[in-house]
Coordinates of N, CA and C in Angstrom, one line a residue:
M1 N -122.6 185.1 92.0 CA -123.0 184.4 90.8 C -121.7 183.8 90.1
T2 N -121.7 182.5 89.8 CA -120.5 181.9 89.3 C -120.3 182.3 87.9
A3 N -119.0 182.1 87.3 CA -118.7 182.4 86.0 C -119.3 181.4 85.0
V4 N -119.4 181.9 83.8 CA -119.9 181.0 82.7 C -118.8 180.1 82.3
E5 N -119.0 178.9 82.1 CA -118.0 177.9 81.6 C -118.1 177.8 80.2
R6 N -117.1 178.3 79.4 CA -117.1 178.3 77.9 C -116.5 176.9 77.5
V7 N -117.2 176.4 76.4 CA -116.8 175.2 75.7 C -116.8 175.5 74.3
P8 N -116.0 174.6 73.5 CA -115.7 174.8 72.1 C -117.1 174.7 71.3
A9 N -117.2 175.5 70.2 CA -118.4 175.5 69.4 C -118.4 174.2 68.6
P10 N -119.6 173.7 68.2 CA -119.7 172.5 67.5 C -119.2 172.7 66.1
A11 N -119.0 171.6 65.3 CA -118.5 171.7 64.0 C -119.3 172.6 63.1
A12 N -118.6 173.2 62.1 CA -119.4 174.2 61.3 C -120.1 173.4 60.1
N13 N -121.1 172.7 60.5 CA -121.9 171.9 59.5 C -123.4 172.1 59.9
A14 N -124.3 171.5 59.1 CA -125.7 171.6 59.4 C -126.1 171.3 60.9
A15 N -125.5 170.1 61.2 CA -125.8 169.6 62.6 C -125.2 170.5 63.7
G16 N -124.0 171.0 63.4 CA -123.4 171.9 64.4 C -124.2 173.2 64.4
T17 N -124.6 173.8 63.4 CA -125.5 175.0 63.4 C -126.8 174.8 64.2
A18 N -127.4 173.6 63.9 CA -128.6 173.4 64.6 C -128.4 173.3 66.1
E19 N -127.2 172.8 66.5 CA -126.9 172.7 68.0 C -126.8 174.1 68.5
L20 N -126.2 175.0 67.7 CA -125.9 176.4 68.1 C -127.3 177.1 68.3
V21 N -128.1 176.9 67.3 CA -129.4 177.5 67.4 C -130.2 177.1 68.7
T22 N -130.1 175.9 69.0 CA -130.7 175.4 70.2 C -130.2 176.0 71.4
A23 N -128.8 176.1 71.5 CA -128.2 176.7 72.6 C -128.5 178.3 72.7
A24 N -128.6 179.0 71.5 CA -128.9 180.4 71.5 C -130.3 180.8 71.8
K25 N -131.2 179.9 71.8 CA -132.6 180.1 72.2 C -132.7 180.2 73.7
L26 N -132.4 181.3 74.3 CA -132.4 181.5 75.7 C -133.8 181.2 76.3
R27 N -133.8 180.5 77.5 CA -135.0 180.4 78.2 C -135.4 181.7 78.8
P28 N -136.7 181.9 79.1 CA -137.2 183.2 79.7 C -136.4 183.7 80.8
A29 N -136.0 182.8 81.8 CA -135.2 183.3 82.9 C -133.9 183.7 82.6
Q30 N -133.3 182.9 81.6 CA -131.9 183.3 81.1 C -131.9 184.7 80.4
A31 N -133.0 184.9 79.6 CA -133.0 186.1 78.9 C -133.2 187.2 79.9
Q32 N -134.1 187.1 80.8 CA -134.3 188.1 81.9 C -133.0 188.4 82.6
G33 N -132.2 187.4 82.9 CA -131.0 187.5 83.6 C -129.9 188.3 82.8
V34 N -129.9 188.1 81.5 CA -129.0 188.8 80.7 C -129.4 190.3 80.6
F35 N -130.7 190.4 80.4 CA -131.4 191.8 80.3 C -131.0 192.6 81.6
R36 N -131.2 191.9 82.7 CA -130.9 192.7 83.9 C -129.4 193.0 84.1
A37 N -128.5 192.1 83.6 CA -127.1 192.4 83.6 C -126.7 193.6 82.7
V38 N -127.4 193.6 81.5 CA -127.1 194.8 80.6 C -127.5 196.1 81.2
L39 N -128.8 196.1 81.7 CA -129.4 197.2 82.3 C -128.5 197.8 83.5
D40 N -128.0 196.8 84.3 CA -127.2 197.3 85.4 C -125.9 197.8 85.0
A41 N -125.3 197.1 83.9 CA -124.0 197.6 83.4 C -124.2 199.1 82.9
L42 N -125.2 199.3 82.2 CA -125.3 200.6 81.5 C -125.7 201.7 82.5
A43 N -126.4 201.3 83.6 CA -126.9 202.2 84.6 C -125.8 202.6 85.6
R44 N -124.8 201.6 85.7 CA -123.7 201.8 86.6 C -122.3 201.7 85.9
P45 N -121.9 202.5 85.0 CA -120.6 202.3 84.4 C -119.5 202.1 85.4
A46 N -118.5 201.2 84.9 CA -117.3 200.9 85.6 C -117.7 199.8 86.7
T47 N -119.0 199.4 86.9 CA -119.4 198.4 87.8 C -119.5 197.1 86.9
V48 N -118.9 196.0 87.4 CA -119.0 194.7 86.7 C -120.2 193.9 87.1
T49 N -121.0 193.5 86.1 CA -122.1 192.7 86.3 C -121.8 191.3 85.6
R50 N -122.7 190.3 85.8 CA -122.5 189.0 85.2 C -123.8 188.5 84.6
V51 N -123.6 187.8 83.5 CA -124.8 187.2 82.9 C -125.0 185.9 83.7
P52 N -126.2 185.3 83.6 CA -126.4 184.1 84.4 C -125.5 182.9 84.0
S53 N -125.1 182.2 85.1 CA -124.0 181.2 84.9 C -124.6 180.0 84.1
D54 N -125.9 179.9 84.0 CA -126.5 178.7 83.3 C -126.7 178.9 81.9
V55 N -126.3 180.0 81.2 CA -126.5 180.2 79.8 C -125.5 179.2 79.1
P56 N -125.8 178.7 77.9 CA -124.9 177.7 77.2 C -123.6 178.3 77.1
G57 N -122.5 177.6 77.5 CA -121.2 178.0 77.4 C -120.7 178.1 75.9
V58 N -121.4 177.5 75.0 CA -120.9 177.5 73.6 C -121.2 178.9 73.0
V59 N -122.1 179.7 73.6 CA -122.4 180.9 73.0 C -121.4 182.0 73.5
P60 N -120.9 182.8 72.6 CA -120.0 183.8 73.1 C -120.7 184.8 74.0
S61 N -120.0 185.2 75.0 CA -120.6 186.2 75.9 C -121.1 187.5 75.2
A62 N -120.3 187.9 74.3 CA -120.7 189.2 73.6 C -122.0 189.1 72.7
L63 N -122.4 187.8 72.5 CA -123.6 187.6 71.7 C -124.8 187.6 72.5
L64 N -124.7 187.4 73.9 CA -125.9 187.2 74.7 C -126.8 188.4 74.8
P65 N -126.3 189.7 74.9 CA -127.3 190.8 74.8 C -128.2 190.8 73.7
V66 N -127.6 190.5 72.5 CA -128.4 190.5 71.3 C -129.5 189.4 71.3
L67 N -129.1 188.3 71.8 CA -130.0 187.1 71.9 C -131.1 187.4 72.9
A68 N -130.8 188.2 74.0 CA -131.8 188.5 75.0 C -132.7 189.6 74.6
L69 N -132.2 190.6 73.7 CA -132.9 191.8 73.4 C -133.6 191.9 72.0
A70 N -133.1 191.1 71.2 CA -133.6 191.2 69.8 C -135.0 190.6 69.6
D71 N -135.7 191.2 68.6 CA -137.0 190.7 68.3 C -137.2 191.0 66.8
L72 N -138.5 190.8 66.3 CA -138.8 190.9 64.9 C -138.6 192.4 64.4
G73 N -138.7 193.3 65.3 CA -138.6 194.7 64.9 C -137.3 195.4 65.2
T74 N -136.2 194.5 65.5 CA -135.0 195.1 65.8 C -133.9 194.6 64.9
G75 N -133.3 195.5 64.2 CA -132.2 195.1 63.2 C -130.9 194.8 64.0
V76 N -130.4 193.7 63.7 CA -129.0 193.2 64.3 C -128.0 193.0 63.3
H77 N -126.8 193.1 63.8 CA -125.6 192.8 62.9 C -124.6 192.2 63.9
D78 N -123.9 191.1 63.3 CA -122.9 190.4 64.0 C -121.6 190.6 63.3
L79 N -120.6 191.0 63.9 CA -119.2 191.2 63.4 C -118.5 189.9 63.5
E80 N -118.3 189.2 62.4 CA -117.7 187.9 62.4 C -116.4 187.9 61.6
E81 N -115.7 186.9 61.6 CA -114.5 186.7 60.7 C -114.9 186.9 59.2
D82 N -114.0 187.3 58.4 CA -114.3 187.5 57.0 C -115.1 186.3 56.3
C83 N -116.1 186.6 55.6 CA -116.9 185.6 54.8 C -117.6 184.6 55.7
S84 N -117.7 184.8 57.0 CA -118.5 184.0 57.9 C -119.8 184.6 58.2
R85 N -120.8 183.7 58.2 CA -122.1 184.2 58.6 C -122.8 183.2 59.6
R86 N -121.8 182.5 60.2 CA -122.4 181.4 61.1 C -123.2 181.9 62.2
W87 N -122.7 182.8 63.0 CA -123.5 183.3 64.1 C -124.5 184.2 63.7
S88 N -124.4 184.9 62.6 CA -125.5 185.7 62.0 C -126.7 184.9 61.8
D89 N -126.5 183.8 61.1 CA -127.5 182.8 60.8 C -128.2 182.2 62.1
V90 N -127.4 182.0 63.1 CA -127.9 181.5 64.3 C -128.8 182.5 65.1
V91 N -128.3 183.7 65.1 CA -129.1 184.8 65.7 C -130.4 185.0 65.0
N92 N -130.4 185.0 63.6 CA -131.6 185.2 62.9 C -132.7 184.1 63.2
V93 N -132.2 182.9 63.2 CA -133.1 181.8 63.5 C -133.6 181.8 64.9
A94 N -132.7 182.1 65.9 CA -133.0 182.1 67.2 C -134.0 183.1 67.8
T95 N -133.8 184.4 67.1 CA -134.6 185.5 67.6 C -135.6 186.0 66.6
N96 N -135.5 185.6 65.3 CA -136.4 186.1 64.2 C -136.1 187.6 63.9
A97 N -135.0 188.1 64.5 CA -134.6 189.5 64.2 C -133.9 189.6 62.8
P98 N -134.3 190.6 62.1 CA -133.6 190.8 60.7 C -132.2 191.2 60.8
A99 N -131.4 190.7 59.9 CA -130.0 191.0 59.8 C -129.8 192.2 58.9
V100 N -129.2 193.2 59.3 CA -129.1 194.5 58.6 C -127.6 194.9 58.6
S101 N -127.3 196.0 57.8 CA -125.9 196.4 57.8 C -125.5 197.0 59.2
L102 N -124.2 197.1 59.3 CA -123.7 197.7 60.6 C -124.2 199.1 60.8
E103 N -124.3 199.8 59.8 CA -124.7 201.3 60.0 C -126.3 201.4 60.3
R104 N -127.0 200.4 60.1 CA -128.5 200.4 60.4 C -128.8 199.7 61.6
A105 N -128.0 198.8 62.2 CA -128.4 198.0 63.3 C -128.5 198.7 64.5
R106 N -129.6 198.3 65.3 CA -129.8 198.7 66.6 C -129.0 197.9 67.7
L107 N -128.8 196.7 67.4 CA -128.0 195.8 68.3 C -126.9 195.2 67.4
V108 N -125.7 195.3 68.0 CA -124.5 194.8 67.3 C -123.8 194.0 68.3
A109 N -123.3 192.8 67.9 CA -122.5 191.9 68.7 C -121.2 191.5 67.9
A110 N -120.1 191.5 68.5 CA -118.8 191.1 67.9 C -118.4 189.8 68.4
V111 N -118.1 188.9 67.5 CA -117.5 187.5 68.0 C -116.1 187.5 67.5
R112 N -115.6 188.6 67.1 CA -114.1 188.7 66.7 C -113.6 190.1 67.2
P113 N -112.4 190.3 67.2 CA -111.9 191.7 67.7 C -112.4 192.7 66.8
V114 N -112.8 193.8 67.4 CA -113.4 194.9 66.7 C -112.3 195.9 66.3
A115 N -112.5 196.5 65.1 CA -111.5 197.5 64.6 C -112.0 198.8 65.1
A116 N -111.1 199.7 65.5 CA -111.6 201.1 66.1 C -112.4 201.8 65.1
E117 N -112.1 201.7 63.8 CA -112.8 202.4 62.7 C -114.2 201.9 62.5
E118 N -114.5 200.7 63.1 CA -115.9 200.3 63.0 C -116.9 201.0 64.0
I119 N -116.3 201.4 65.1 CA -117.2 202.1 66.1 C -118.0 203.3 65.6
P120 N -117.3 204.3 64.9 CA -118.0 205.4 64.5 C -119.0 205.2 63.4
R121 N -118.9 204.0 62.7 CA -119.9 203.6 61.8 C -121.3 203.2 62.4
L122 N -121.3 203.0 63.7 CA -122.5 202.6 64.3 C -123.7 203.7 64.2
A123 N -124.9 203.2 64.1 CA -126.0 204.0 64.2 C -126.0 204.9 65.4
R124 N -126.2 206.2 65.4 CA -126.2 207.1 66.5 C -127.5 207.7 66.9
G125 N -128.6 207.5 66.1 CA -129.8 208.2 66.3 C -129.7 209.7 66.1
T126 N -130.5 210.4 66.6 CA -130.5 211.9 66.5 C -130.9 212.5 67.8
A127 N -130.8 213.9 67.9 CA -131.2 214.5 69.1 C -132.6 214.4 69.4
E128 N -133.4 214.2 68.4 CA -134.9 213.9 68.6 C -135.2 212.5 68.9
A129 N -134.3 211.6 68.5 CA -134.6 210.2 68.6 C -133.3 209.5 69.0
P130 N -132.8 209.8 70.2 CA -131.5 209.2 70.6 C -131.7 207.7 70.9
E131 N -132.8 207.2 71.0 CA -133.1 205.8 71.2 C -132.7 204.9 70.0
D132 N -132.6 205.5 68.8 CA -132.2 204.9 67.7 C -130.7 204.6 67.6
G133 N -129.9 205.1 68.5 CA -128.5 204.7 68.6 C -128.3 203.3 68.9
A134 N -127.2 202.7 68.4 CA -126.9 201.3 68.6 C -126.3 201.0 69.9
V135 N -126.5 199.7 70.2 CA -125.8 199.1 71.4 C -124.8 198.1 70.8
L136 N -123.6 198.2 71.1 CA -122.6 197.3 70.6 C -122.0 196.6 71.8
C137 N -122.0 195.3 71.7 CA -121.2 194.4 72.8 C -120.1 193.8 72.1
L138 N -118.9 194.1 72.7 CA -117.6 193.6 72.1 C -116.9 192.8 73.1
P139 N -116.1 191.9 72.6 CA -115.3 191.1 73.5 C -114.2 191.7 74.1
A140 N -113.9 191.5 75.4 CA -112.7 191.9 76.1 C -112.0 190.7 76.7
T141 N -110.7 190.7 76.7 CA -110.0 189.5 77.3 C -110.2 189.5 78.9
A142 N -110.1 190.8 79.5 CA -110.4 191.0 80.8 C -110.8 192.4 81.1
L143 N -111.3 192.7 82.3 CA -111.7 194.1 82.6 C -110.7 194.8 83.5
E144 N -109.6 194.1 83.7 CA -108.6 194.8 84.4 C -107.2 194.3 83.9
G145 N -106.1 195.1 84.3 CA -104.8 194.7 83.9 C -104.3 195.1 82.5
G146 N -105.2 196.0 81.8 CA -104.8 196.4 80.5 C -103.7 197.4 80.4
P147 N -103.2 197.7 79.2 CA -102.1 198.6 79.1 C -102.3 200.0 79.3
S148 N -103.6 200.4 79.3 CA -104.0 201.8 79.6 C -105.1 201.9 80.6
A149 N -105.0 202.9 81.5 CA -106.1 203.1 82.5 C -106.9 204.2 82.0
W150 N -108.3 204.0 82.1 CA -109.2 205.0 81.7 C -110.0 205.5 82.9
R151 N -110.2 206.8 82.8 CA -111.0 207.4 84.0 C -112.4 207.7 83.5
L152 N -113.4 207.1 84.2 CA -114.8 207.2 83.9 C -115.4 208.2 84.8
S153 N -116.3 209.1 84.2 CA -117.1 210.0 85.1 C -118.4 210.2 84.4
G154 N -119.4 210.7 85.1 CA -120.7 210.9 84.5 C -121.8 210.3 85.3
P155 N -123.0 210.3 84.8 CA -124.2 209.7 85.5 C -124.0 208.3 85.8
G156 N -124.3 207.9 87.0 CA -124.1 206.5 87.4 C -122.7 206.2 88.0
V157 N -121.8 207.0 87.8 CA -120.4 206.8 88.3 C -120.3 207.6 89.6
P158 N -119.9 206.9 90.7 CA -119.7 207.6 91.9 C -118.4 208.4 91.9
G159 N -118.4 209.7 91.7 CA -117.2 210.4 91.5 C -116.5 210.1 90.2
E160 N -115.3 209.6 90.3 CA -114.5 209.0 89.2 C -114.1 207.6 89.5
R161 N -114.1 206.8 88.4 CA -113.6 205.3 88.5 C -112.6 205.1 87.5
D162 N -111.5 204.4 87.7 CA -110.5 204.0 86.8 C -110.6 202.5 86.4
I163 N -110.6 202.2 85.2 CA -110.6 200.8 84.6 C -109.5 200.6 83.7
A164 N -109.1 199.4 83.4 CA -108.0 199.1 82.4 C -108.4 197.8 81.7
P165 N -109.3 197.9 80.8 CA -109.6 196.6 80.2 C -108.5 196.1 79.2
Q166 N -108.6 194.7 79.0 CA -107.7 194.1 78.1 C -108.4 193.6 76.8
G167 N -107.7 193.7 75.7 CA -108.3 193.1 74.4 C -109.2 194.0 73.7
V168 N -109.3 195.2 74.0 CA -110.0 196.2 73.3 C -109.1 196.8 72.2
P169 N -109.7 197.3 71.1 CA -108.9 197.8 70.0 C -108.1 199.0 70.4
D170 N -106.9 199.2 69.7 CA -106.2 200.4 69.8 C -107.0 201.6 69.4
D171 N -106.8 202.8 70.0 CA -107.6 204.0 69.6 C -109.0 203.8 69.9
F172 N -109.4 202.9 70.9 CA -110.8 202.6 71.2 C -111.5 203.9 71.8
V173 N -110.7 204.6 72.7 CA -111.2 205.8 73.4 C -111.5 206.9 72.5
A174 N -110.6 207.1 71.5 CA -110.9 208.1 70.5 C -112.0 207.9 69.6
A175 N -112.2 206.5 69.2 CA -113.2 206.1 68.3 C -114.6 206.3 69.0
R176 N -114.6 205.9 70.2 CA -115.8 206.1 71.0 C -116.2 207.5 71.2
A177 N -115.2 208.4 71.4 CA -115.4 209.8 71.6 C -116.1 210.4 70.4
E178 N -115.8 209.9 69.2 CA -116.3 210.4 68.0 C -117.8 209.9 67.9
A179 N -118.0 208.6 68.3 CA -119.3 208.1 68.2 C -120.4 208.7 69.1
V180 N -119.9 209.3 70.2 CA -120.8 209.9 71.2 C -120.7 211.4 71.3
G181 N -120.1 212.0 70.2 CA -119.8 213.4 70.3 C -121.1 214.3 70.1
G182 N -122.2 213.6 69.6 CA -123.4 214.4 69.3 C -124.4 214.2 70.4
F183 N -124.0 213.8 71.6 CA -125.0 213.5 72.7 C -126.1 214.6 72.7
P184 N -127.4 214.1 72.9 CA -127.8 212.7 73.3 C -127.8 211.6 72.2
A185 N -127.6 212.0 71.0 CA -127.4 211.0 70.0 C -126.0 210.3 70.3
G186 N -125.9 209.0 69.9 CA -124.6 208.3 70.2 C -124.8 206.8 70.3
V187 N -123.9 206.2 70.8 CA -123.9 204.7 71.0 C -123.6 204.3 72.3
D188 N -124.1 203.2 72.7 CA -123.8 202.6 74.0 C -123.0 201.3 73.9
L189 N -121.9 201.1 74.7 CA -121.1 200.0 74.5 C -121.1 199.1 75.7
L190 N -120.9 197.8 75.4 CA -120.7 196.8 76.5 C -119.4 196.1 76.3
L191 N -118.7 195.9 77.3 CA -117.5 195.0 77.1 C -117.9 193.6 77.9
A192 N -117.7 192.5 77.3 CA -117.9 191.3 77.8 C -116.8 190.4 77.7
T193 N -116.5 189.7 78.9 CA -115.3 188.8 79.0 C -115.8 187.3 78.7
P194 N -114.9 186.5 78.4 CA -115.3 185.0 78.2 C -116.0 184.4 79.3
D195 N -115.7 184.8 80.6 CA -116.3 184.2 81.7 C -117.6 184.8 82.1
G196 N -118.2 185.7 81.3 CA -119.5 186.2 81.5 C -119.7 187.5 82.2
R197 N -118.5 188.1 82.5 CA -118.5 189.5 83.1 C -118.8 190.5 82.1
V198 N -119.6 191.6 82.5 CA -120.0 192.7 81.6 C -119.8 194.0 82.3
M199 N -119.3 194.9 81.5 CA -119.2 196.3 81.9 C -119.7 197.3 80.9
G200 N -120.5 198.3 81.3 CA -121.2 199.1 80.4 C -120.4 200.5 80.2
L201 N -120.4 201.0 79.0 CA -120.0 202.4 78.7 C -121.0 203.1 77.9
P202 N -122.1 203.6 78.6 CA -123.1 204.3 77.9 C -122.6 205.6 77.3
R203 N -123.4 206.2 76.5 CA -122.9 207.4 75.7 C -122.8 208.6 76.7
S204 N -123.5 208.5 77.9 CA -123.4 209.7 78.8 C -122.2 209.7 79.6
T205 N -121.4 208.6 79.5 CA -120.1 208.5 80.4 C -118.9 209.2 79.6
T206 N -118.1 210.0 80.3 CA -116.9 210.6 79.9 C -115.8 209.6 80.1
V207 N -115.0 209.2 79.2 CA -113.9 208.3 79.2 C -112.6 209.1 78.8
T208 N -111.7 209.1 79.7 CA -110.3 209.7 79.4 C -109.2 208.8 79.7
I209 N -108.2 208.8 78.9 CA -107.0 208.0 79.2 C -106.1 208.8 80.2
V210 N -105.9 208.1 81.3 CA -105.1 208.8 82.4 C -103.7 208.2 82.5
T211 N -103.5 207.0 82.1 CA -102.1 206.4 82.1 C -102.0 205.5 80.9
D212 N -100.8 205.4 80.4 CA -100.5 204.5 79.3 C -99.3 203.7 79.6
A213 N -99.2 202.5 79.1 CA -98.0 201.7 79.4 C -96.7 202.3 78.9
V214 N -96.8 202.9 77.7 CA -95.6 203.7 77.2 C -95.2 204.9 78.1
D215 N -96.2 205.6 78.5 CA -96.0 206.7 79.4 C -95.5 206.2 80.8
D216 N -95.9 205.1 81.3 CA -95.5 204.6 82.5 C -94.0 204.2 82.4
A217 N -93.6 203.5 81.3 CA -92.3 203.1 81.1 C -91.3 204.2 81.0
T218 N -91.8 205.3 80.3 CA -91.0 206.5 80.1 C -90.8 207.1 81.5
G219 N -91.8 207.2 82.2 CA -91.7 207.9 83.5 C -90.8 207.1 84.5
A220 N -90.9 205.7 84.4 CA -90.0 205.0 85.2 C -88.5 205.1 84.9
V221 N -88.3 205.2 83.6 CA -86.9 205.4 83.2 C -86.4 206.7 83.5
A222 N -87.2 207.7 83.4 CA -86.9 209.1 83.8 C -86.6 209.1 85.3
S223 N -87.4 208.5 86.1 CA -87.2 208.4 87.6 C -85.9 207.8 87.9
V224 N -85.5 206.7 87.2 CA -84.2 206.0 87.5 C -83.1 206.9 87.1
V225 N -83.2 207.7 86.0 CA -82.1 208.4 85.6 C -82.0 209.7 86.6
A226 N -83.1 210.3 86.9 CA -83.1 211.4 87.9 C -82.5 210.9 89.2
N227 N -82.8 209.7 89.7 CA -82.3 209.3 90.9 C -80.7 209.0 90.8
A228 N -80.3 208.5 89.7 CA -78.9 208.2 89.4 C -78.1 209.6 89.3
V229 N -78.6 210.5 88.6 CA -78.0 211.9 88.6 C -77.9 212.4 89.9
A230 N -79.0 212.3 90.8 CA -78.9 213.0 92.1 C -77.9 212.3 92.9
G231 N -77.8 210.9 92.7 CA -76.7 210.2 93.6 C -75.3 210.6 93.1
V232 N -75.1 210.8 91.8 CA -73.8 211.3 91.4 C -73.4 212.7 91.9
M233 N -74.4 213.6 91.8 CA -74.2 214.9 92.4 C -74.0 215.0 93.8
A234 N -74.7 214.2 94.5 CA -74.5 214.1 96.0 C -73.0 213.6 96.3
G235 N -72.6 212.7 95.5 CA -71.2 212.2 95.6 C -70.2 213.2 95.4
V236 N -70.4 214.0 94.3 CA -69.5 215.1 94.0 C -69.4 216.1 95.0
V237 N -70.6 216.5 95.6 CA -70.6 217.5 96.6 C -69.9 217.0 97.8
A238 N -70.1 215.7 98.2 CA -69.4 215.2 99.4 C -67.9 215.2 99.2
E239 N -67.4 214.9 98.0 CA -66.0 214.9 97.7 C -65.4 216.4 97.9
E240 N -66.2 217.4 97.4 CA -65.7 218.7 97.4 C -65.6 219.2 98.9
E241 N -66.6 218.7 99.7 CA -66.5 219.2 101.1 C -65.4 218.6 101.8
D242 N -65.0 217.3 101.4 CA -63.9 216.7 102.1 C -62.6 217.4 101.7

């Protein structure tokens, strides 16, 4: 499946908003394709899925799960830049889903970088009703090449898998651990890239940091120093033997 081609959003006026609403009203086949990508991503953590390539490129990838899954009985919340409700209004009109606070929403989408402290505020449901926990889809710059490597294990993961996403908030792993600490209550997270790739982190998945850029740099420096010291010592020993 080819990547989604992203295009600039229309102007922020009535005509531009109407254009966005039209783009956000997914056709049944598109909605089913997004739904399938979300299900596969959550069923197989660390495995990359893709939304259909024919979805309108003007719609942010992180918004697509909300557009595909929301309905009249599902509270939604869109994390936007301060004082903006542009995409919130679009989602409301396109899906008829009610806009609610972050703490009450079942479906949450971020069209801006997420702060780590926002993740523990998500609805977690209860042990008796874990299905009331929220699903958050947040943007990631890429799903590989990030500054930290995370090791995933748990249901749906064959053994252990390492990932290194880019563009996620600092302290993401710790914030997520707090949000899923009451399993089976908790939250399910999706990472979505601009080209339409999606990766799931359901609440049942254990995520640990295994390497960090700072740790790697420190280790590299230590290795260089150790090698240099060993070389000097070898030279000293050789001179004494002579």
